[in-house]
Coordinates of C-alpha atoms in Angstrom, one line a residue:
X26 CA 9.7 -24.9 22.7
X27 CA 13.6 -24.9 23.8
X28 CA 14.2 -27.8 21.0
X29 CA 12.2 -26.0 18.7
X30 CA 14.3 -22.9 19.3
X31 CA 17.6 -24.8 18.6
X32 CA 16.1 -26.3 15.3
X33 CA 15.2 -22.9 14.3
X34 CA 18.7 -21.5 15.0
X35 CA 20.2 -24.6 13.3
X36 CA 18.3 -23.6 9.9
X37 CA 18.9 -19.7 10.3
X38 CA 23.1 -20.4 10.8
X39 CA 25.6 -18.1 12.6
X40 CA 24.3 -14.5 12.3
X41 CA 26.8 -12.3 10.5
X42 CA 28.3 -9.0 11.8
X43 CA 25.2 -6.4 12.0
X44 CA 22.6 -9.2 10.7
X45 CA 19.2 -8.2 10.2
X46 CA 16.6 -10.7 11.4
X47 CA 13.1 -10.2 10.3
X48 CA 10.1 -11.9 12.2
X49 CA 6.8 -11.5 10.3
X50 CA 3.7 -12.7 11.8
X51 CA 0.2 -12.3 10.9
X52 CA -3.3 -11.3 13.0
X53 CA -3.7 -15.0 14.1
X54 CA -0.1 -16.0 14.5
X55 CA 2.2 -15.9 17.8
X56 CA 5.1 -15.9 15.6
X57 CA 6.5 -12.7 17.8
X58 CA 6.8 -14.9 20.8
X59 CA 9.7 -16.9 19.0
X60 CA 11.6 -13.7 18.7
X61 CA 11.1 -13.1 22.4
X62 CA 12.1 -16.7 23.1
X63 CA 15.5 -16.2 20.9
X64 CA 16.3 -13.2 22.7
X65 CA 15.9 -15.2 26.0
X66 CA 18.4 -17.8 24.8
X67 CA 20.8 -15.0 23.9
X68 CA 20.7 -13.4 27.3
X69 CA 21.4 -17.1 28.9
X70 CA 24.4 -17.4 26.7
X71 CA 25.8 -13.9 27.8
X72 CA 24.5 -11.5 25.3
X73 CA 23.1 -7.9 26.2
X74 CA 19.6 -7.1 24.9
X75 CA 18.5 -3.6 23.8
X76 CA 14.7 -3.7 23.4
X77 CA 13.0 -0.5 21.7
X78 CA 9.3 -0.5 22.5
X79 CA 6.8 1.8 20.5
X80 CA 4.1 -0.6 20.8
X81 CA 2.7 -0.3 24.2
X82 CA 2.9 1.1 27.8
X83 CA 5.8 -0.4 29.3
X84 CA 3.7 -2.2 32.0
X85 CA 1.7 -4.0 29.1
X86 CA 5.0 -4.5 26.8
X87 CA 6.9 -6.3 29.8
X88 CA 3.5 -8.5 30.6
X89 CA 3.3 -9.5 26.9
X90 CA 7.2 -10.2 27.1
X91 CA 6.4 -12.7 30.2
X92 CA 3.9 -14.8 28.4
X93 CA 7.0 -15.8 26.1
X94 CA 9.1 -16.5 28.8
X95 CA 11.3 -12.9 29.2
X96 CA 11.3 -11.2 32.3
X97 CA 12.2 -7.8 31.2
X98 CA 12.1 -6.1 34.5
X99 CA 14.4 -8.9 36.3
X100 CA 16.8 -9.0 33.3
X101 CA 17.1 -5.5 33.3
X102 CA 17.8 -5.3 37.0
X103 CA 20.6 -7.8 36.5
X104 CA 22.2 -5.7 33.9
X105 CA 21.4 -7.8 31.0
X106 CA 19.3 -5.8 29.3
X107 CA 18.1 -2.0 28.5
X108 CA 14.8 -0.8 27.1
X109 CA 14.2 2.3 24.9
X110 CA 11.0 3.4 25.8
X111 CA 9.4 5.3 22.8
X112 CA 5.8 4.8 23.6
X113 CA 5.9 8.5 25.0
X114 CA 5.7 7.8 28.8
X115 CA 8.0 8.3 31.8
X116 CA 9.5 5.5 33.7
X117 CA 11.7 5.5 36.4
X118 CA 13.7 2.2 36.1
X119 CA 17.3 2.7 35.9
X120 CA 17.5 0.2 33.0
X121 CA 14.8 2.1 30.8
X122 CA 15.9 5.1 28.7
X123 CA 12.4 7.3 28.0
X124 CA 11.8 9.1 24.9
X125 CA 9.0 11.5 25.6
X126 CA 6.9 13.4 23.3
X127 CA 8.9 13.1 20.3
X128 CA 8.0 13.6 16.9
X129 CA 9.3 12.5 13.6
X130 CA 11.6 15.5 13.1
X131 CA 13.5 14.6 16.5
X132 CA 12.9 11.0 17.1
X133 CA 15.8 9.2 14.4
X134 CA 18.8 11.4 16.2
X135 CA 17.3 11.2 19.7
X136 CA 17.2 7.6 19.3
X137 CA 20.7 7.3 18.1
X138 CA 21.7 9.1 20.7
X139 CA 20.1 7.0 23.6
X140 CA 21.5 4.0 21.9
X141 CA 25.1 5.5 22.0
X142 CA 24.3 6.3 25.8
X143 CA 23.3 2.5 26.5
X144 CA 26.7 1.3 24.8
X145 CA 28.7 3.7 27.2
X146 CA 26.7 3.3 30.2
X147 CA 27.1 -0.6 30.4
X148 CA 30.5 -0.7 28.5
X149 CA 29.3 -3.1 25.8
X150 CA 32.6 -3.0 23.6
X151 CA 33.4 -6.5 24.6
X152 CA 29.8 -8.2 24.9
X153 CA 27.6 -9.5 22.3
X154 CA 24.6 -7.1 21.7
X155 CA 21.4 -8.2 20.2
X156 CA 19.0 -4.9 19.5
X157 CA 15.1 -5.9 19.0
X158 CA 12.7 -3.4 17.7
X159 CA 9.1 -3.8 18.6
X160 CA 7.4 -3.3 16.4
X161 CA 8.0 -2.0 12.9
X162 CA 4.1 -1.8 12.3
X163 CA 3.6 0.4 15.1
X164 CA 6.4 2.7 14.0
X165 CA 4.4 2.8 10.9
X166 CA 1.3 3.3 12.4
X167 CA 2.9 6.5 14.2
X168 CA 4.9 7.9 11.6
X169 CA 4.3 6.5 8.0
X170 CA 6.0 4.8 5.5
X171 CA 8.5 7.5 4.4
X172 CA 9.6 7.9 8.1
X173 CA 9.9 4.0 8.7
X174 CA 12.2 3.6 5.4
X175 CA 14.1 6.7 6.8
X176 CA 14.7 5.3 10.0
X177 CA 15.8 2.2 8.8
X178 CA 18.3 3.5 6.3
X179 CA 19.8 5.6 9.3
X180 CA 19.8 2.4 11.4
X181 CA 22.2 0.5 8.5
X182 CA 24.6 3.5 8.6
X183 CA 24.8 3.4 12.4
X184 CA 25.2 -0.5 12.4
X185 CA 28.3 -0.2 10.1
X186 CA 29.6 2.2 12.4
X187 CA 29.3 -0.2 15.3
X188 CA 30.8 -2.8 13.1
X189 CA 33.9 -0.1 12.5
X190 CA 34.0 0.3 16.2
X191 CA 34.5 -3.0 16.9
X192 CA 31.1 -4.2 18.5
X193 CA 29.6 -7.7 17.9
X194 CA 26.0 -7.8 17.5
X195 CA 22.6 -8.1 15.5
X196 CA 19.1 -6.9 15.1
X197 CA 15.7 -8.4 15.1
X198 CA 12.7 -6.5 13.8
X199 CA 9.3 -7.8 14.5
X200 CA 6.3 -6.8 12.5
X201 CA 2.5 -7.5 12.2
X202 CA 2.7 -7.8 8.2
X203 CA -1.1 -7.4 8.4
X204 CA -0.7 -3.6 9.5
X205 CA 1.7 -2.6 6.6
X206 CA 1.4 -2.3 3.0
X207 CA 2.4 -5.1 1.0
X208 CA 5.3 -3.3 -0.8
X209 CA 6.7 -2.1 2.5
X210 CA 6.8 -5.6 3.8
X211 CA 8.5 -6.8 0.9
X212 CA 11.1 -3.8 1.2
X213 CA 11.8 -5.2 5.0
X214 CA 12.3 -8.8 3.6
X215 CA 14.6 -7.4 1.1
X216 CA 16.5 -5.5 3.7
X217 CA 16.9 -8.1 6.2
X218 CA 19.7 -10.9 5.9
X219 CA 17.3 -13.6 7.8
X220 CA 13.7 -13.8 7.5
X221 CA 11.1 -15.8 9.6
X222 CA 7.4 -15.5 8.1
X223 CA 4.7 -17.4 10.7
X224 CA 1.2 -17.9 9.9
X225 CA -1.5 -18.9 12.4
X226 CA -4.2 -21.2 10.7
X227 CA -7.5 -21.9 13.1
X228 CA -9.3 -24.9 11.9
X229 CA -12.1 -26.6 13.6
X230 CA -10.3 -29.1 15.6
X231 CA -6.8 -27.7 15.9
X232 CA -4.7 -24.5 15.6
X233 CA -1.8 -24.6 13.2
X234 CA 1.5 -22.4 13.2
X235 CA 3.2 -22.5 10.1
X236 CA 6.9 -21.2 10.7
X237 CA 8.5 -20.7 7.2
X238 CA 12.4 -19.8 7.3
X239 CA 12.8 -18.0 4.3
X240 CA 16.4 -16.3 4.1
X241 CA 19.4 -17.1 5.3
X242 CA 23.1 -16.0 4.5
X243 CA 25.1 -19.5 4.6
X244 CA 26.0 -20.9 1.2
X245 CA 23.9 -23.9 1.9
X246 CA 21.1 -22.5 3.3
X247 CA 17.6 -23.7 1.8
X248 CA 14.1 -22.3 2.7
X249 CA 11.9 -24.4 5.1
X250 CA 8.7 -24.6 6.5
X251 CA 8.1 -25.8 10.2
X252 CA 4.9 -26.6 11.5
X253 CA 3.2 -26.7 15.0
X254 CA -0.3 -28.1 15.7
X255 CA -2.3 -27.4 19.0
X256 CA -5.4 -29.5 19.1
X257 CA -8.6 -27.8 20.3
X258 CA -9.5 -28.2 23.9
X259 CA -13.1 -29.5 24.7
X260 CA -15.2 -27.3 27.0
X261 CA -17.2 -29.5 29.7
X262 CA -20.7 -30.2 29.0
X263 CA -23.1 -27.6 29.8
X264 CA -20.6 -24.9 29.1
X265 CA -22.6 -21.8 27.8
X266 CA -21.3 -18.7 26.3

């Protein structure tokens, strides 16, 4: 997978300041793992990752990240990562910033308050930052389309303030597009500077993962589709369901 990540990064090109990468996958795809592997490589290259979790209890969230090669607990304890835990639970890990029982009237101001606190606590003015939001579809499920658009507009404004403040960073938004309306997904694509769309196809004798790199910012960018094929494993004779 390391080689594939390098190929994908080569097609995407250099991230612009406050650039937004959208990773859009479907219900049969493991495309979200691609985003996690990109984060792992950024950490290995010295970046600090701010992860926002609205999808799962933190224990399960960390377990899923491990399946893609990122040990959230270990990197958090090493000072390479902080989690804004917006699932509504309280965790006592030093790198976890909890948002408990927040409704849509206070989510946005509370979120940006915590984000600023992380910047101060870790003194990130001289360190590259990558922010990942997991996931936009779960934010939509919790609060609806209008709120998601208001949140992302607020994110854009805050991003420009961070650029003006001298911070070096880019953001990744992960979405299961099968959960959100088509017009909202189209809005996500329009908003993003870089777009990776993945699609999983299950056939009788293999599983295919199509990885479409649809959008970039370099003058010579051209869309490309990469494909990974995984053969079906035959079960032993006598196997009974």
